[in-house]
Amino acid sequence: MTLLDQPAGSPASVWPPDAHGPRRDPAPLLPDPEPLRILGTPAADKLDPELLRDLYRRLVLGRRYNQQATTLTKQGRLAVYPASTGQEACQVAAAAVLREDDWLFPSYRDTLAVVARGVRPVEALTLLRGNAHHGWDPKAHRTAPLSTPLATQAPHAVGLAHAARLRGDDIVALTTVGDGGTSEGDFHEALNFAGVLNAPVVFLVQNNGYAISVPLSKQSAAPTLAHKAVGYGIPGRLVDGNDAAAVYTVLAEAVAHARSGRGPVLVEAVTYRLEAHTNADDATRYRTPDEVEAWQQRDPLAVLERHLRDHDLIDDAGIAAAAQAAEELAAEMRAEFHAEPQLDPMSLFTHVYAEPTPQLREQADLLAAELAAEADAR
């Protein structure tokens, strides 16, 4: 007989008191069996109509932003672009629930969330343009640099949130991670630290079904990714990532939970990446047109617009105004990316170390000499 075979209450199955720390009831931490949906349910009638219209405007801007960034990539203005088309509800809701003094820790696919935090698109896309490591002032926008290594931003979010708590600041850090990122060690370390430290941080997992070409079924056997929270003593929430109202509601509750001192929350938003992983990816090699078409029927923008129209919460003028604002954003992006950037090669050595090492100074001197010689030769 193994330990698992023994009847409940037998000596081997009784938790030794105070032997390894507290034993917690996992029930309050478990996510609901199905992702939370609000649009199309009676709960939608309780939401502020202006909130829904605001989310709609943000989605329209987000969709046009993705379209324009993709076009810029085809024109050679961007080196690479990982579109968040189909995931815009997660992106705009993540930005909308944060206070101005809260912090966002994004991954490389989350430039829309960065723009929604007030960063200019040309700055948000600097890394993906290939001009510099980073394009905006993190402190001014309370938004960390894009993270291209998977999930490495998650421990940073925990560290900042814990430091803020020690200082008595009631700010919250929200970090976005893809489903592939949940398989990385940094993700697990971040959850463990967050749970132990009771850090005011929210983990938003955008489960779009694929880690590049690897389907979720081949990287996780968990019932849901939200269930992973339980092992770290953290509540897990499961939400329909294509329902903007539901994502906003769940994230707002998670942020309030963290801000109140009750600790971290892991939210899994079930969504779908309608475009390829990046412009360098051929998604037809690992998913079918029928699968994509089925998810297009659940397009977050179309779902919200249909709800607003069906409930007479928006008219043609409101839709036209949102579209006009989106076109103005696209025009701004085209104008800014048409201009050639003014780059300083010496900036490569800035912010590498607080005190440059001898090797770094030597490399900087070498580059400075090469640039001077090049200038003299002109």
C-alpha positions as a Python dict, from the first residue, in 0.01 Angstrom:
ca = {
    (1, 'M'): (0, 0, 0),
    (2, 'T'): (133, 344, -93),
    (3, 'L'): (72, 665, 95),
    (4, 'L'): (-187, 758, -166),
    (5, 'D'): (-375, 432, -98),
    (6, 'Q'): (-406, 485, 275),
    (7, 'P'): (-746, 585, 412),
    (8, 'A'): (-798, 937, 532),
    (9, 'G'): (-712, 980, 899),
    (10, 'S'): (-447, 708, 905),
    (11, 'P'): (-126, 818, 1082),
    (12, 'A'): (75, 846, 760),
    (13, 'S'): (-179, 1083, 604),
    (14, 'V'): (-219, 1316, 903),
    (15, 'W'): (-36, 1645, 856),
    (16, 'P'): (227, 1675, 1132),
    (17, 'P'): (143, 1988, 1333),
    (18, 'D'): (395, 2270, 1279),
    (19, 'A'): (633, 2028, 1108),
    (20, 'H'): (665, 2205, 776),
    (21, 'G'): (468, 2525, 818),
    (22, 'P'): (98, 2594, 790),
    (23, 'R'): (-134, 2379, 585),
    (24, 'R'): (-387, 2589, 399),
    (25, 'D'): (-729, 2508, 263),
    (26, 'P'): (-684, 2519, -116),
    (27, 'A'): (-1054, 2568, -192),
    (28, 'P'): (-1051, 2952, -182),
    (29, 'L'): (-750, 2956, -412),
    (30, 'L'): (-898, 2740, -686),
    (31, 'P'): (-1023, 2904, -1008),
    (32, 'D'): (-1378, 2857, -1131),
    (33, 'P'): (-1437, 2554, -1356),
    (34, 'E'): (-1511, 2777, -1658),
    (35, 'P'): (-1367, 3113, -1766),
    (36, 'L'): (-1573, 3405, -1640),
    (37, 'R'): (-1785, 3573, -1906),
    (38, 'I'): (-1987, 3891, -1864),
    (39, 'L'): (-2093, 4006, -2209),
    (40, 'G'): (-2406, 3817, -2310),
    (41, 'T'): (-2500, 3747, -1949),
    (42, 'P'): (-2722, 3937, -1701),
    (43, 'A'): (-2406, 4061, -1526),
    (44, 'A'): (-2339, 4291, -1822),
    (45, 'D'): (-2644, 4500, -1732),
    (46, 'K'): (-2479, 4599, -1404),
    (47, 'L'): (-2174, 4753, -1569),
    (48, 'D'): (-2131, 5125, -1628),
    (49, 'P'): (-2217, 5193, -1996),
    (50, 'E'): (-1941, 5454, -2013),
    (51, 'L'): (-1688, 5192, -1904),
    (52, 'L'): (-1802, 4965, -2187),
    (53, 'R'): (-1780, 5249, -2438),
    (54, 'D'): (-1433, 5336, -2312),
    (55, 'L'): (-1321, 4975, -2348),
    (56, 'Y'): (-1463, 4974, -2701),
    (57, 'R'): (-1267, 5286, -2795),
    (58, 'R'): (-952, 5131, -2654),
    (59, 'L'): (-1011, 4812, -2854),
    (60, 'V'): (-1065, 5005, -3177),
    (61, 'L'): (-741, 5196, -3119),
    (62, 'G'): (-565, 4872, -3032),
    (63, 'R'): (-679, 4690, -3342),
    (64, 'R'): (-569, 4978, -3567),
    (65, 'Y'): (-238, 4997, -3381),
    (66, 'N'): (-174, 4629, -3450),
    (67, 'Q'): (-267, 4668, -3815),
    (68, 'Q'): (-41, 4969, -3864),
    (69, 'A'): (253, 4810, -3683),
    (70, 'T'): (217, 4500, -3901),
    (71, 'T'): (217, 4717, -4214),
    (72, 'L'): (528, 4902, -4094),
    (73, 'T'): (700, 4566, -4058),
    (74, 'K'): (614, 4473, -4416),
    (75, 'Q'): (759, 4806, -4526),
    (76, 'G'): (1084, 4740, -4344),
    (77, 'R'): (1023, 5009, -4082),
    (78, 'L'): (1020, 4747, -3806),
    (79, 'A'): (1260, 4454, -3785),
    (80, 'V'): (998, 4228, -3631),
    (81, 'Y'): (652, 4264, -3484),
    (82, 'P'): (469, 4018, -3258),
    (83, 'A'): (108, 4127, -3306),
    (84, 'S'): (-146, 4109, -3025),
    (85, 'T'): (-436, 4097, -3270),
    (86, 'G'): (-715, 3901, -3102),
    (87, 'Q'): (-566, 3963, -2759),
    (88, 'E'): (-643, 4335, -2741),
    (89, 'A'): (-897, 4294, -2461),
    (90, 'C'): (-623, 4164, -2232),
    (91, 'Q'): (-387, 4443, -2328),
    (92, 'V'): (-622, 4738, -2287),
    (93, 'A'): (-778, 4603, -1968),
    (94, 'A'): (-436, 4554, -1809),
    (95, 'A'): (-355, 4920, -1867),
    (96, 'A'): (-702, 5045, -1773),
    (97, 'V'): (-713, 4889, -1426),
    (98, 'L'): (-382, 5038, -1312),
    (99, 'R'): (-342, 5369, -1136),
    (100, 'E'): (-93, 5616, -1278),
    (101, 'D'): (157, 5530, -1003),
    (102, 'D'): (121, 5152, -1045),
    (103, 'W'): (375, 4961, -1251),
    (104, 'L'): (341, 4746, -1563),
    (105, 'F'): (598, 4478, -1648),
    (106, 'P'): (531, 4374, -2010),
    (107, 'S'): (658, 4101, -2238),
    (108, 'Y'): (759, 4160, -2599),
    (109, 'R'): (401, 4108, -2728),
    (110, 'D'): (255, 4371, -2499),
    (111, 'T'): (346, 4694, -2678),
    (112, 'L'): (-24, 4779, -2704),
    (113, 'A'): (-48, 4775, -2324),
    (114, 'V'): (260, 4997, -2314),
    (115, 'V'): (100, 5245, -2555),
    (116, 'A'): (-217, 5235, -2348),
    (117, 'R'): (-4, 5348, -2053),
    (118, 'G'): (78, 5668, -2242),
    (119, 'V'): (399, 5573, -2420),
    (120, 'R'): (423, 5697, -2780),
    (121, 'P'): (411, 5413, -3035),
    (122, 'V'): (748, 5509, -3183),
    (123, 'E'): (899, 5472, -2835),
    (124, 'A'): (710, 5154, -2751),
    (125, 'L'): (837, 4992, -3072),
    (126, 'T'): (1199, 5109, -3049),
    (127, 'L'): (1332, 4766, -2951),
    (128, 'L'): (1136, 4595, -3229),
    (129, 'R'): (1262, 4854, -3475),
    (130, 'G'): (1614, 4742, -3395),
    (131, 'N'): (1747, 5089, -3310),
    (132, 'A'): (1805, 5062, -2937),
    (133, 'H'): (1742, 4838, -2640),
    (134, 'H'): (1465, 5059, -2511),
    (135, 'G'): (1265, 5366, -2609),
    (136, 'W'): (1097, 5530, -2309),
    (137, 'D'): (1165, 5645, -1955),
    (138, 'P'): (1043, 5359, -1731),
    (139, 'K'): (1015, 5576, -1424),
    (140, 'A'): (814, 5848, -1599),
    (141, 'H'): (562, 5599, -1737),
    (142, 'R'): (587, 5346, -1451),
    (143, 'T'): (635, 5084, -1721),
    (144, 'A'): (933, 4849, -1734),
    (145, 'P'): (1120, 4776, -2059),
    (146, 'L'): (990, 4503, -2288),
    (147, 'S'): (1114, 4160, -2191),
    (148, 'T'): (1209, 3932, -2479),
    (149, 'P'): (1339, 3643, -2265),
    (150, 'L'): (1028, 3464, -2147),
    (151, 'A'): (899, 3551, -1798),
    (152, 'T'): (1216, 3724, -1676),
    (153, 'Q'): (1005, 4032, -1605),
    (154, 'A'): (794, 3842, -1350),
    (155, 'P'): (1056, 3829, -1070),
    (156, 'H'): (1130, 4197, -1136),
    (157, 'A'): (763, 4279, -1083),
    (158, 'V'): (763, 4088, -755),
    (159, 'G'): (1078, 4263, -638),
    (160, 'L'): (941, 4609, -711),
    (161, 'A'): (605, 4529, -553),
    (162, 'H'): (771, 4392, -239),
    (163, 'A'): (1000, 4696, -214),
    (164, 'A'): (702, 4929, -247),
    (165, 'R'): (522, 4742, 28),
    (166, 'L'): (824, 4772, 258),
    (167, 'R'): (826, 5148, 194),
    (168, 'G'): (458, 5176, 271),
    (169, 'D'): (355, 5265, -86),
    (170, 'D'): (19, 5116, -183),
    (171, 'I'): (114, 5057, -546),
    (172, 'V'): (57, 4737, -741),
    (173, 'A'): (276, 4577, -1006),
    (174, 'L'): (106, 4392, -1291),
    (175, 'T'): (309, 4165, -1514),
    (176, 'T'): (194, 4002, -1836),
    (177, 'V'): (311, 3655, -1937),
    (178, 'G'): (221, 3427, -2226),
    (179, 'D'): (124, 3063, -2183),
    (180, 'G'): (471, 2964, -2296),
    (181, 'G'): (620, 3180, -2023),
    (182, 'T'): (448, 2972, -1756),
    (183, 'S'): (684, 2686, -1839),
    (184, 'E'): (990, 2896, -1752),
    (185, 'G'): (1171, 2879, -1421),
    (186, 'D'): (1148, 3256, -1374),
    (187, 'F'): (769, 3230, -1369),
    (188, 'H'): (770, 2969, -1092),
    (189, 'E'): (1031, 3156, -889),
    (190, 'A'): (827, 3475, -919),
    (191, 'L'): (510, 3300, -797),
    (192, 'N'): (694, 3143, -507),
    (193, 'F'): (848, 3471, -394),
    (194, 'A'): (520, 3654, -441),
    (195, 'G'): (332, 3403, -230),
    (196, 'V'): (588, 3389, 48),
    (197, 'L'): (634, 3768, 58),
    (198, 'N'): (264, 3843, 13),
    (199, 'A'): (372, 4090, -254),
    (200, 'P'): (112, 4320, -415),
    (201, 'V'): (157, 4186, -767),
    (202, 'V'): (-88, 4058, -1030),
    (203, 'F'): (21, 3798, -1285),
    (204, 'L'): (-178, 3813, -1609),
    (205, 'V'): (-127, 3502, -1820),
    (206, 'Q'): (-251, 3555, -2174),
    (207, 'N'): (-315, 3198, -2282),
    (208, 'N'): (-338, 3225, -2659),
    (209, 'G'): (-301, 2853, -2710),
    (210, 'Y'): (51, 2842, -2852),
    (211, 'A'): (408, 2901, -2745),
    (212, 'I'): (513, 2992, -3100),
    (213, 'S'): (414, 2660, -3261),
    (214, 'V'): (385, 2445, -2946),
    (215, 'P'): (22, 2396, -2839),
    (216, 'L'): (-66, 2427, -2474),
    (217, 'S'): (-145, 2055, -2451),
    (218, 'K'): (223, 1976, -2517),
    (219, 'Q'): (365, 2205, -2249),
    (220, 'S'): (127, 2175, -1954),
    (221, 'A'): (-86, 1897, -1807),
    (222, 'A'): (-245, 2127, -1547),
    (223, 'P'): (-627, 2152, -1549),
    (224, 'T'): (-579, 2522, -1632),
    (225, 'L'): (-283, 2754, -1601),
    (226, 'A'): (-474, 2935, -1328),
    (227, 'H'): (-449, 2618, -1118),
    (228, 'K'): (-73, 2668, -1099),
    (229, 'A'): (-133, 2950, -853),
    (230, 'V'): (-257, 2710, -587),
    (231, 'G'): (83, 2546, -540),
    (232, 'Y'): (222, 2880, -429),
    (233, 'G'): (-65, 2977, -199),
    (234, 'I'): (-199, 3229, -448),
    (235, 'P'): (-559, 3266, -572),
    (236, 'G'): (-609, 3170, -936),
    (237, 'R'): (-874, 3330, -1154),
    (238, 'L'): (-993, 3212, -1495),
    (239, 'V'): (-1148, 3458, -1739),
    (240, 'D'): (-1259, 3476, -2101),
    (241, 'G'): (-978, 3681, -2250),
    (242, 'N'): (-1194, 3786, -2546),
    (243, 'D'): (-1457, 3941, -2320),
    (244, 'A'): (-1321, 4289, -2248),
    (245, 'A'): (-1573, 4352, -1971),
    (246, 'A'): (-1485, 4026, -1795),
    (247, 'V'): (-1109, 4082, -1823),
    (248, 'Y'): (-1145, 4434, -1687),
    (249, 'T'): (-1364, 4316, -1398),
    (250, 'V'): (-1137, 4029, -1294),
    (251, 'L'): (-819, 4234, -1322),
    (252, 'A'): (-973, 4524, -1132),
    (253, 'E'): (-1068, 4286, -852),
    (254, 'A'): (-720, 4131, -856),
    (255, 'V'): (-551, 4472, -836),
    (256, 'A'): (-780, 4575, -549),
    (257, 'H'): (-701, 4245, -372),
    (258, 'A'): (-327, 4304, -404),
    (259, 'R'): (-347, 4671, -307),
    (260, 'S'): (-541, 4592, 10),
    (261, 'G'): (-252, 4382, 142),
    (262, 'R'): (-412, 4044, 74),
    (263, 'G'): (-132, 3937, -157),
    (264, 'P'): (-79, 3836, -520),
    (265, 'V'): (-328, 3698, -772),
    (266, 'L'): (-275, 3492, -1087),
    (267, 'V'): (-525, 3556, -1366),
    (268, 'E'): (-540, 3332, -1671),
    (269, 'A'): (-713, 3494, -1968),
    (270, 'V'): (-812, 3239, -2231),
    (271, 'T'): (-767, 3412, -2565),
    (272, 'Y'): (-622, 3352, -2911),
    (273, 'R'): (-352, 3499, -3132),
    (274, 'L'): (-525, 3560, -3465),
    (275, 'E'): (-203, 3655, -3643),
    (276, 'A'): (121, 3459, -3667),
    (277, 'H'): (367, 3455, -3378),
    (278, 'T'): (564, 3727, -3559),
    (279, 'N'): (603, 3835, -3920),
    (280, 'A'): (878, 3571, -3946),
    (281, 'D'): (641, 3287, -3852),
    (282, 'D'): (427, 3068, -4079),
    (283, 'A'): (131, 2979, -3855),
    (284, 'T'): (-30, 2763, -4126),
    (285, 'R'): (227, 2494, -4045),
    (286, 'Y'): (80, 2423, -3703),
    (287, 'R'): (-285, 2536, -3701),
    (288, 'T'): (-576, 2505, -3940),
    (289, 'P'): (-782, 2778, -4111),
    (290, 'D'): (-1093, 2634, -3945),
    (291, 'E'): (-940, 2685, -3601),
    (292, 'V'): (-855, 3047, -3678),
    (293, 'E'): (-1200, 3109, -3825),
    (294, 'A'): (-1368, 2971, -3513),
    (295, 'W'): (-1175, 3216, -3298),
    (296, 'Q'): (-1244, 3504, -3534),
    (297, 'Q'): (-1610, 3457, -3447),
    (298, 'R'): (-1507, 3542, -3089),
    (299, 'D'): (-1305, 3851, -3187),
    (300, 'P'): (-1307, 4071, -2873),
    (301, 'L'): (-1372, 4387, -3074),
    (302, 'A'): (-1668, 4237, -3260),
    (303, 'V'): (-1809, 4082, -2941),
    (304, 'L'): (-1809, 4414, -2756),
    (305, 'E'): (-1941, 4616, -3051),
    (306, 'R'): (-2226, 4370, -3095),
    (307, 'H'): (-2315, 4402, -2727),
    (308, 'L'): (-2311, 4782, -2740),
    (309, 'R'): (-2530, 4791, -3050),
    (310, 'D'): (-2775, 4531, -2921),
    (311, 'H'): (-2824, 4731, -2601),
    (312, 'D'): (-2835, 5072, -2772),
    (313, 'L'): (-2524, 5182, -2585),
    (314, 'I'): (-2350, 5318, -2894),
    (315, 'D'): (-2463, 5464, -3224),
    (316, 'D'): (-2305, 5510, -3565),
    (317, 'A'): (-2158, 5842, -3457),
    (318, 'G'): (-1985, 5683, -3158),
    (319, 'I'): (-1842, 5407, -3375),
    (320, 'A'): (-1727, 5659, -3637),
    (321, 'A'): (-1558, 5870, -3367),
    (322, 'A'): (-1363, 5570, -3239),
    (323, 'A'): (-1260, 5480, -3594),
    (324, 'Q'): (-1148, 5838, -3660),
    (325, 'A'): (-933, 5841, -3347),
    (326, 'A'): (-779, 5512, -3458),
    (327, 'E'): (-694, 5654, -3800),
    (328, 'E'): (-530, 5953, -3635),
    (329, 'L'): (-317, 5716, -3430),
    (330, 'A'): (-218, 5523, -3744),
    (331, 'A'): (-127, 5847, -3923),
    (332, 'E'): (89, 5949, -3627),
    (333, 'M'): (268, 5614, -3642),
    (334, 'R'): (332, 5644, -4016),
    (335, 'A'): (471, 5995, -3979),
    (336, 'E'): (701, 5906, -3690),
    (337, 'F'): (834, 5592, -3852),
    (338, 'H'): (892, 5767, -4185),
    (339, 'A'): (1155, 5988, -4023),
    (340, 'E'): (1497, 5829, -3982),
    (341, 'P'): (1595, 5802, -3615),
    (342, 'Q'): (1887, 6001, -3481),
    (343, 'L'): (2102, 5743, -3308),
    (344, 'D'): (2408, 5783, -3087),
    (345, 'P'): (2627, 5470, -3108),
    (346, 'M'): (2791, 5564, -2778),
    (347, 'S'): (2458, 5513, -2603),
    (348, 'L'): (2531, 5140, -2625),
    (349, 'F'): (2746, 5182, -2317),
    (350, 'T'): (2496, 5382, -2114),
    (351, 'H'): (2316, 5213, -1824),
    (352, 'V'): (2505, 4883, -1864),
    (353, 'Y'): (2666, 4924, -1523),
    (354, 'A'): (2629, 5195, -1260),
    (355, 'E'): (3011, 5210, -1262),
    (356, 'P'): (3156, 5108, -1602),
    (357, 'T'): (3404, 4822, -1589),
    (358, 'P'): (3756, 4860, -1737),
    (359, 'Q'): (3653, 4636, -2026),
    (360, 'L'): (3348, 4848, -2098),
    (361, 'R'): (3553, 5169, -2091),
    (362, 'E'): (3805, 5013, -2324),
    (363, 'Q'): (3530, 4914, -2569),
    (364, 'A'): (3376, 5262, -2550),
    (365, 'D'): (3713, 5426, -2619),
    (366, 'L'): (3767, 5195, -2916),
    (367, 'L'): (3429, 5279, -3068),
    (368, 'A'): (3480, 5652, -3005),
    (369, 'A'): (3813, 5635, -3191),
    (370, 'E'): (3654, 5451, -3484),
    (371, 'L'): (3373, 5707, -3506),
    (372, 'A'): (3622, 5994, -3496),
    (373, 'A'): (3832, 5837, -3770),
    (374, 'E'): (3522, 5783, -3980),
    (375, 'A'): (3421, 6147, -3937),
    (376, 'D'): (3768, 6269, -4037),
    (377, 'A'): (3757, 6057, -4352),
    (378, 'R'): (3442, 6228, -4478),
}
